[in-house]
Short mmCIF file of C-alpha atoms in Angstrom, two decimals:
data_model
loop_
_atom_site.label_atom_id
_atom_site.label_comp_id
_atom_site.label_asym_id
_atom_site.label_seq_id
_atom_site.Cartn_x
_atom_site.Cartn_y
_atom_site.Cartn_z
CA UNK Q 1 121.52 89.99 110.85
CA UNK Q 2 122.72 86.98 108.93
CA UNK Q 3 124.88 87.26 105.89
CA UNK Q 4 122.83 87.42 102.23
CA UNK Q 5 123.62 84.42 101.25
CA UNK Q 6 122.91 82.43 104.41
CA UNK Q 7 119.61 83.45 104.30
CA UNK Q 8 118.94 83.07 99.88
CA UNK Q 9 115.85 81.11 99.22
CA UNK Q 10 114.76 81.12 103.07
CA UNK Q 11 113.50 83.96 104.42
CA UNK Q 12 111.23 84.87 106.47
CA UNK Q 13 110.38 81.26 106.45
CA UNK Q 14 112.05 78.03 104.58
CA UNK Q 15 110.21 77.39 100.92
CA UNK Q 16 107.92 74.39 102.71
CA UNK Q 17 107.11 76.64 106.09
CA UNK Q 18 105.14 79.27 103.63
CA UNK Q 19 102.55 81.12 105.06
CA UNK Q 20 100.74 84.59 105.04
CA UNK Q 21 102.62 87.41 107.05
CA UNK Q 22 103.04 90.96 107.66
CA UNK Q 23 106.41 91.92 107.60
CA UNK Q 24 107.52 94.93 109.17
CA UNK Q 25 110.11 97.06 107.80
CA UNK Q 26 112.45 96.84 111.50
CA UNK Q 27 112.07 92.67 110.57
CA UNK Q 28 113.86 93.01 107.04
CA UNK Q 29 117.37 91.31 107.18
CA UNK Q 30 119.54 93.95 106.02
CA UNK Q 31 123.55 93.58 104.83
CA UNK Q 32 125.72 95.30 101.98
CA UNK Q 33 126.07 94.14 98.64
CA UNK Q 34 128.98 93.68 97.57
CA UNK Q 35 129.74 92.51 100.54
CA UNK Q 36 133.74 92.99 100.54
CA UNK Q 37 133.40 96.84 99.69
CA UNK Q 38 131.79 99.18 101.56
CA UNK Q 39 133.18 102.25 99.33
CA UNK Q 40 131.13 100.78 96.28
CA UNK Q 41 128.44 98.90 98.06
CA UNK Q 42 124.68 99.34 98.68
CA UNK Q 43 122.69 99.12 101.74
CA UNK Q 44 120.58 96.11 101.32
CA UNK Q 45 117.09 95.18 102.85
CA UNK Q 46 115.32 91.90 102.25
CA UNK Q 47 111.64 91.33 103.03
CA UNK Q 48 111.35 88.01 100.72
CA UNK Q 49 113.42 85.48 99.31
CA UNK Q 50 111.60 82.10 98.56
CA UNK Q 51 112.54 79.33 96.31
CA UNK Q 52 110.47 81.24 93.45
CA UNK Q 53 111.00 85.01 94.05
CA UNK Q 54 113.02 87.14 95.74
CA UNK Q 55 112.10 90.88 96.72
CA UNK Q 56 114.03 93.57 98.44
CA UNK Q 57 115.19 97.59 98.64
CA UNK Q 58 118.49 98.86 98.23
CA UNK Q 59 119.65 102.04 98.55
CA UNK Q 60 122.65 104.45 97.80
CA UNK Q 61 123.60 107.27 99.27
CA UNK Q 62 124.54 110.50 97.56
CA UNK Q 63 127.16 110.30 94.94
CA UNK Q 64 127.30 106.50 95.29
CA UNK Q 65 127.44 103.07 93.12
CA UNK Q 66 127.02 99.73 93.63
CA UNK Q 67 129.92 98.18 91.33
CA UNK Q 68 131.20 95.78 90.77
CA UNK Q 69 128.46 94.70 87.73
CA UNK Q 70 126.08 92.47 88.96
CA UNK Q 71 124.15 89.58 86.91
CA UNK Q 72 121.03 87.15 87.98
CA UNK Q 73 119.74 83.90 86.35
CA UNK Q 74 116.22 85.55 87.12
CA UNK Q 75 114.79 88.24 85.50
CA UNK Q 76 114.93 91.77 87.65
CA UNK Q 77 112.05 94.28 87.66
CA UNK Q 78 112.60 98.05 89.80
CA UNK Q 79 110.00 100.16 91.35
CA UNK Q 80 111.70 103.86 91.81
CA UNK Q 81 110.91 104.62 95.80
CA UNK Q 82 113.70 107.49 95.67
CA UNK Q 83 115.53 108.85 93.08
CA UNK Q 84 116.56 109.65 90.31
CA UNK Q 85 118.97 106.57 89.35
CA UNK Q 86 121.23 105.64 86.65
CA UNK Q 87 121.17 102.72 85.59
CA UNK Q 88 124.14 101.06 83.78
CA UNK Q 89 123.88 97.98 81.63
CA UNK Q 90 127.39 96.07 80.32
CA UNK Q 91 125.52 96.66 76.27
CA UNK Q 92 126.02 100.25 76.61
CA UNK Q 93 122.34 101.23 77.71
CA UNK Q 94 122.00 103.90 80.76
CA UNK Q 95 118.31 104.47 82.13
CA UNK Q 96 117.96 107.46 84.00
CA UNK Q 97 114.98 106.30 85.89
CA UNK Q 98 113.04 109.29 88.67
CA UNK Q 99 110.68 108.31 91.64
CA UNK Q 100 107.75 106.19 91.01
CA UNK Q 101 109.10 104.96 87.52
CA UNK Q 102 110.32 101.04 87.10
CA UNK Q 103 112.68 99.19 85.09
CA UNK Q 104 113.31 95.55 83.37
CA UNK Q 105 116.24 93.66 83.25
CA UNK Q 106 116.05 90.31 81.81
CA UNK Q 107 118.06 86.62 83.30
CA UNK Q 108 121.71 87.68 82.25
CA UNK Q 109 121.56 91.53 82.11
CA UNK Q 110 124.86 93.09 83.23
CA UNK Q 111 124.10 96.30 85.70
CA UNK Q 112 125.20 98.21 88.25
CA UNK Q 113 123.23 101.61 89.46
CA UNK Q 114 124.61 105.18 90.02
CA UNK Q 115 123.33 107.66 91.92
CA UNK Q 116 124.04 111.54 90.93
CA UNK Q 117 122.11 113.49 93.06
CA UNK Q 118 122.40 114.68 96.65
CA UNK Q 119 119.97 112.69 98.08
CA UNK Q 120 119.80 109.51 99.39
CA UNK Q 121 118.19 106.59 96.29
CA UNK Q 122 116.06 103.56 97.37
CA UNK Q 123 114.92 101.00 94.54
CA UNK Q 124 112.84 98.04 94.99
CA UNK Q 125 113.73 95.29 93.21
CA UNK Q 126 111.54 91.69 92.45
CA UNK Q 127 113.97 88.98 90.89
CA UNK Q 128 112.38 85.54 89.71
CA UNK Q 129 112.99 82.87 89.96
CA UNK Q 130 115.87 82.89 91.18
CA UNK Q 131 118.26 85.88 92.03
CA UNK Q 132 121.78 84.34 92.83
CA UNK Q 133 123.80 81.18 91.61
CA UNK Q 134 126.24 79.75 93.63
CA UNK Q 135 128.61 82.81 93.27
CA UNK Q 136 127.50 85.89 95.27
CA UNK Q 137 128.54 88.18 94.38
CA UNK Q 138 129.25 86.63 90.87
CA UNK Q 139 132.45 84.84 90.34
CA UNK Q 140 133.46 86.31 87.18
CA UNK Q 141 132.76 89.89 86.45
CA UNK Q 142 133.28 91.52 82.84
CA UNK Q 143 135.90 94.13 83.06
CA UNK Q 144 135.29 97.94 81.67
CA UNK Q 145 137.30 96.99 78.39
CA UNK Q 146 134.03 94.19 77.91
CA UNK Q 147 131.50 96.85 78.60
CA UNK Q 148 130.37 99.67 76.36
CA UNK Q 149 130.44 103.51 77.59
CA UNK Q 150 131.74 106.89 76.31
CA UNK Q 151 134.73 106.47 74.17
CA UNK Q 152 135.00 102.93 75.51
CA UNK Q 153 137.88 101.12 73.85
CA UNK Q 154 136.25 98.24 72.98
CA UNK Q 155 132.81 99.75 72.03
CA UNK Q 156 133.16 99.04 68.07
CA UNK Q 157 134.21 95.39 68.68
CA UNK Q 158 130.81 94.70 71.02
CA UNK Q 159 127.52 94.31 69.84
CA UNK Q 160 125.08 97.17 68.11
CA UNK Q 161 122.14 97.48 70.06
CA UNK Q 162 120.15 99.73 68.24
CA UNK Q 163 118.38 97.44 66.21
CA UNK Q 164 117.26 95.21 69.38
CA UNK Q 165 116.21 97.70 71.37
CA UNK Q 166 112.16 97.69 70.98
CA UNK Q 167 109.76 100.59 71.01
CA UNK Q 168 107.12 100.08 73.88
CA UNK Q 169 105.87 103.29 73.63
CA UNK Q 170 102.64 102.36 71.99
CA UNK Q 171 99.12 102.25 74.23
CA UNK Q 172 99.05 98.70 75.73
CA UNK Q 173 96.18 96.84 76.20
CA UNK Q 174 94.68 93.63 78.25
CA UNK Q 175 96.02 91.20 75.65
CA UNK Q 176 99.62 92.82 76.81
CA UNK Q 177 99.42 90.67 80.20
CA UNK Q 178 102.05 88.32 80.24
CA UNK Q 179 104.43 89.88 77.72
CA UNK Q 180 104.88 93.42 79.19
CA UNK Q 181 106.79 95.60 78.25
CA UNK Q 182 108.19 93.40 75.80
CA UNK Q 183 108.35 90.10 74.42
CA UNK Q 184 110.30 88.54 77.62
CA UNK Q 185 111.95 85.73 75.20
CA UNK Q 186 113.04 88.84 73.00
CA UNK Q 187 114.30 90.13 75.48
CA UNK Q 188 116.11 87.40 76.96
CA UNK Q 189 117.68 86.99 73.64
CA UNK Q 190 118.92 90.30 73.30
CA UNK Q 191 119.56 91.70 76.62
CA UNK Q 192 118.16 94.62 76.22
CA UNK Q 193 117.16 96.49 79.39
CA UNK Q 194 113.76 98.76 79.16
CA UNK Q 195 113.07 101.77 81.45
CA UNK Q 196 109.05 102.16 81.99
CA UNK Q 197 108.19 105.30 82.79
CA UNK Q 198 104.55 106.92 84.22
CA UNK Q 199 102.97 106.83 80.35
CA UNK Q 200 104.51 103.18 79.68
CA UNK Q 201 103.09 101.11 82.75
CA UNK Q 202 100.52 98.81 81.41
CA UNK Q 203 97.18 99.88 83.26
CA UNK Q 204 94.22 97.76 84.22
CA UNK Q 205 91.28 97.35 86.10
CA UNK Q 206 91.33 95.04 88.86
CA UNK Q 207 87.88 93.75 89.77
CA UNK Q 208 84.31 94.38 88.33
CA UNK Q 209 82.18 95.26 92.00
CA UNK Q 210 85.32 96.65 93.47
CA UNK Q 211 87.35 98.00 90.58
CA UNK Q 212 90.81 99.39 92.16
CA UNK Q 213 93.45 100.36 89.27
CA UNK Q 214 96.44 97.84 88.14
CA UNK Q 215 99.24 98.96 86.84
CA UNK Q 216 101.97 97.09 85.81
CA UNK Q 217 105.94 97.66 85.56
CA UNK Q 218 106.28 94.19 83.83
CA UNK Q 219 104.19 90.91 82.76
CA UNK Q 220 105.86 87.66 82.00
CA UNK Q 221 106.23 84.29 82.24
CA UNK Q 222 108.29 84.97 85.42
CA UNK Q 223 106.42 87.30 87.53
CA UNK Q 224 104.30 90.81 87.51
CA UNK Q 225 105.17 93.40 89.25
CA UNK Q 226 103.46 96.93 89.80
CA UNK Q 227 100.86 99.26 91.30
CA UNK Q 228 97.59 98.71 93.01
CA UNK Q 229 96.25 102.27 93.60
CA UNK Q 230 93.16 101.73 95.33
CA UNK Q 231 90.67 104.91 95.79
CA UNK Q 232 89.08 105.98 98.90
CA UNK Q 233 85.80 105.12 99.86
CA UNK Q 234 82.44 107.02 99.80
CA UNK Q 235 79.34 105.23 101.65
CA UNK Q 236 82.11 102.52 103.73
CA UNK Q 237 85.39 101.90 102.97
CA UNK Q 238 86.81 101.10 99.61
CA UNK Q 239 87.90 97.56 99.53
CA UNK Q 240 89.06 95.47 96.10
CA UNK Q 241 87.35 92.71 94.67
CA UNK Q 242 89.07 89.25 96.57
CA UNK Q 243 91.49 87.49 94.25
CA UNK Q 244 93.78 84.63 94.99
CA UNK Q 245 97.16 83.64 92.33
CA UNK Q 246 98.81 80.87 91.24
CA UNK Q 247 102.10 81.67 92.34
CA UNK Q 248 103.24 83.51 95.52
CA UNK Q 249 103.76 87.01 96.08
CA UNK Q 250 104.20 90.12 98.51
CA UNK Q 251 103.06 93.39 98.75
CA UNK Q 252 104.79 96.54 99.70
CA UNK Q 253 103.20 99.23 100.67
CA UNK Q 254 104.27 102.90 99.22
CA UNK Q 255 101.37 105.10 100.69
CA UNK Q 256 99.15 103.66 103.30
CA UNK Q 257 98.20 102.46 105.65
CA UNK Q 258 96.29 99.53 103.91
CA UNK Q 259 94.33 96.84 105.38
CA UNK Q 260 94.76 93.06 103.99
CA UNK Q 261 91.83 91.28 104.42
CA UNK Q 262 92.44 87.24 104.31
CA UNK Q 263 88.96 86.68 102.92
CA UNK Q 264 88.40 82.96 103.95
CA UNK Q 265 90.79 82.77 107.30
CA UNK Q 266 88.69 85.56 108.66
CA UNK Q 267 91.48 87.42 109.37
CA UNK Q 268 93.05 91.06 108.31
CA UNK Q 269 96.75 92.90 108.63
CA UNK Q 270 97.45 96.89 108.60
CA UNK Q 271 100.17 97.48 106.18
CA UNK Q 272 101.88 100.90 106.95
CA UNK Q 273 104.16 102.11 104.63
CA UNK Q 274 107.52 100.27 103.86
CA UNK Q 275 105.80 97.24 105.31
CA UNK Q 276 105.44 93.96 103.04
CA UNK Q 277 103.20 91.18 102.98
CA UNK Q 278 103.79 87.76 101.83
CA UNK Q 279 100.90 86.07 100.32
CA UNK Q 280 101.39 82.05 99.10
CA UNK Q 281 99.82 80.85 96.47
CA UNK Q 282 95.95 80.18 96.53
CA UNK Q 283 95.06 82.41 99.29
CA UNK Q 284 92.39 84.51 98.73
CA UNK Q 285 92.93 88.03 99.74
CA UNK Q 286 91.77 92.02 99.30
CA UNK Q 287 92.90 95.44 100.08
CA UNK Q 288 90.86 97.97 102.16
CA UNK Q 289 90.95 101.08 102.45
CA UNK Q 290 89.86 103.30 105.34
CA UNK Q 291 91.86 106.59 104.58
CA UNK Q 292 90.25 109.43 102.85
CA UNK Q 293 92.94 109.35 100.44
CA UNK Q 294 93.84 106.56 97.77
CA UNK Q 295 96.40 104.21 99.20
CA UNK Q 296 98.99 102.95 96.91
CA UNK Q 297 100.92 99.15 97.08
CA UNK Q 298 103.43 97.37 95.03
CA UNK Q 299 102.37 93.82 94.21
CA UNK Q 300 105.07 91.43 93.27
CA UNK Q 301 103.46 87.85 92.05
CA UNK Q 302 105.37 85.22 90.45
CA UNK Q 303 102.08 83.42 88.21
CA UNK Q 304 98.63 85.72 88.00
#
């Protein structure tokens, strides 16, 4: 496979070659990151990387870390497929994040990612709108004296976060679309890094006819990213009402398999799990399923 950054911005297909397709999990370009370190490296696998998002897995085996810290000009959103994680921020924040839970970073959020049990961790990750700058991995990389931890030496001369850090406990509602889980700006600002558990995804109904539950990790001005979980059918299969975006975005499929119908090119894909599917902007698309069980995807969509 070609190196990460040969392939940034232009894969599966350049930005002006964009088109609908299933990608299959044995198609994702995989590498290490860091690439100079195996010791302290994760195992990378990229489905998507387009001039607006970029979305991949990595994973860690037991006992591991990716380090050194890592920062994008993008916001970062994770979807747990394996864990439980640690996350580490450079502010002094650790998010101990288990399966099926997500995570925001905002653009400029120092982190790096532990993993303390004995099994192996896989996160997915969205970035947009952009993931790298020139630099990967980054040219200049704060040391642990610039960082705040347990009896750090520095810790007192670095910034208090405990007033920035935001409660988003409280019962979202629709009017929450577009600044979930916080204030993105806010957050920007301050750097703070949010974990979003079960009880703290922002849930929704997609679709009046056809309603299939939404549920999202985070909702800003860069991108959404969460859960479609849509039920099995009764009478016929259970399909979702078709919808089409303004921005691009992929699926992933966590428990499936899931048919995409392409609504007006008369055409339809069977996502099995681990499989993604890229969708461009304006196409008009719905899920089906024909399991007697609900099926479950990960959308990823840079403008609702």
């Amino acid at each position: 496979m070609a190196k990460l950054f040969d392939i940034m911005g232009k894969f599966p297909f350049a930005p002006e070659d964009k088109k609908t397709m299933l990608i299959k999990k044995s198609e994702y370009s995989t590498a290490l990151y860091p690439p100079n370190n195996a010791f302290t490296s994760d195992n990378t696998f990229t489905m998507v990387t387009t001039d607006t998002f970029m979305l991949g897995i990595y994973e860690l085996g037991p006992g591991g870390v990716f380090a050194p810290l890592d920062i994008h000009p993008g916001d970062e959103s994770y979807y747990i497929l394996n864990g439980p994680v640690l996350q580490r921020s450079g502010n002094g924040q650790f998010a101990y994040l288990q399966t099926g839970e997500g995570l925001f970073m905002p653009e400029g959020a120092w982190h790096c990612c532990h993993n303390f049990s004995n099994e192996k961790a896989r996160i997915l990750y969205f970035i947009t709108p952009k993931a790298w700058s020139e630099s990967i991995p980054p040219a200049v990389i704060p040391s642990d004296e610039e960082t705040k931890f347990y009896k750090g030496p520095n810790n007192d001369k670095l910034p208090n976060m405990k007033g920035k850090i935001v409660d988003i406990s409280r019962q979202g509602c629709t009017d929450d679309i577009g600044s979930w889980p916080v204030d993105p700006e806010d957050a920007r600002k301050t750097g703070a890094v949010y974990a979003v558990r079960e009880h703290e995804k922002l849930n929704n109904i997609h679709g009046t006819k056809h309603p299939m539950l939404m549920r999202f990790i985070t909702s800003n001005d860069y991108g959404h990213f969460g859960e479609f979980v849509l039920p099995a059918g009764g009478y016929g299969p259970r399909c979702s009402d078709p919808d089409t975006h303004a921005g691009d975005g992929a699926l992933y499929c966590v428990e499936g398999p899931v048919t995409v119908n392409l609504v007006d090119l008369e055409e339809s894909f069977v996502m099995e799990p681990e499989d993604t599917f890229f969708i461009p902007a304006g196409v008009k698309y719905q899920l089906v399923n024909f399991e007697n069980k609900p099926v479950k995807v990960v959308f990823a969509i840079t403008e609702l």
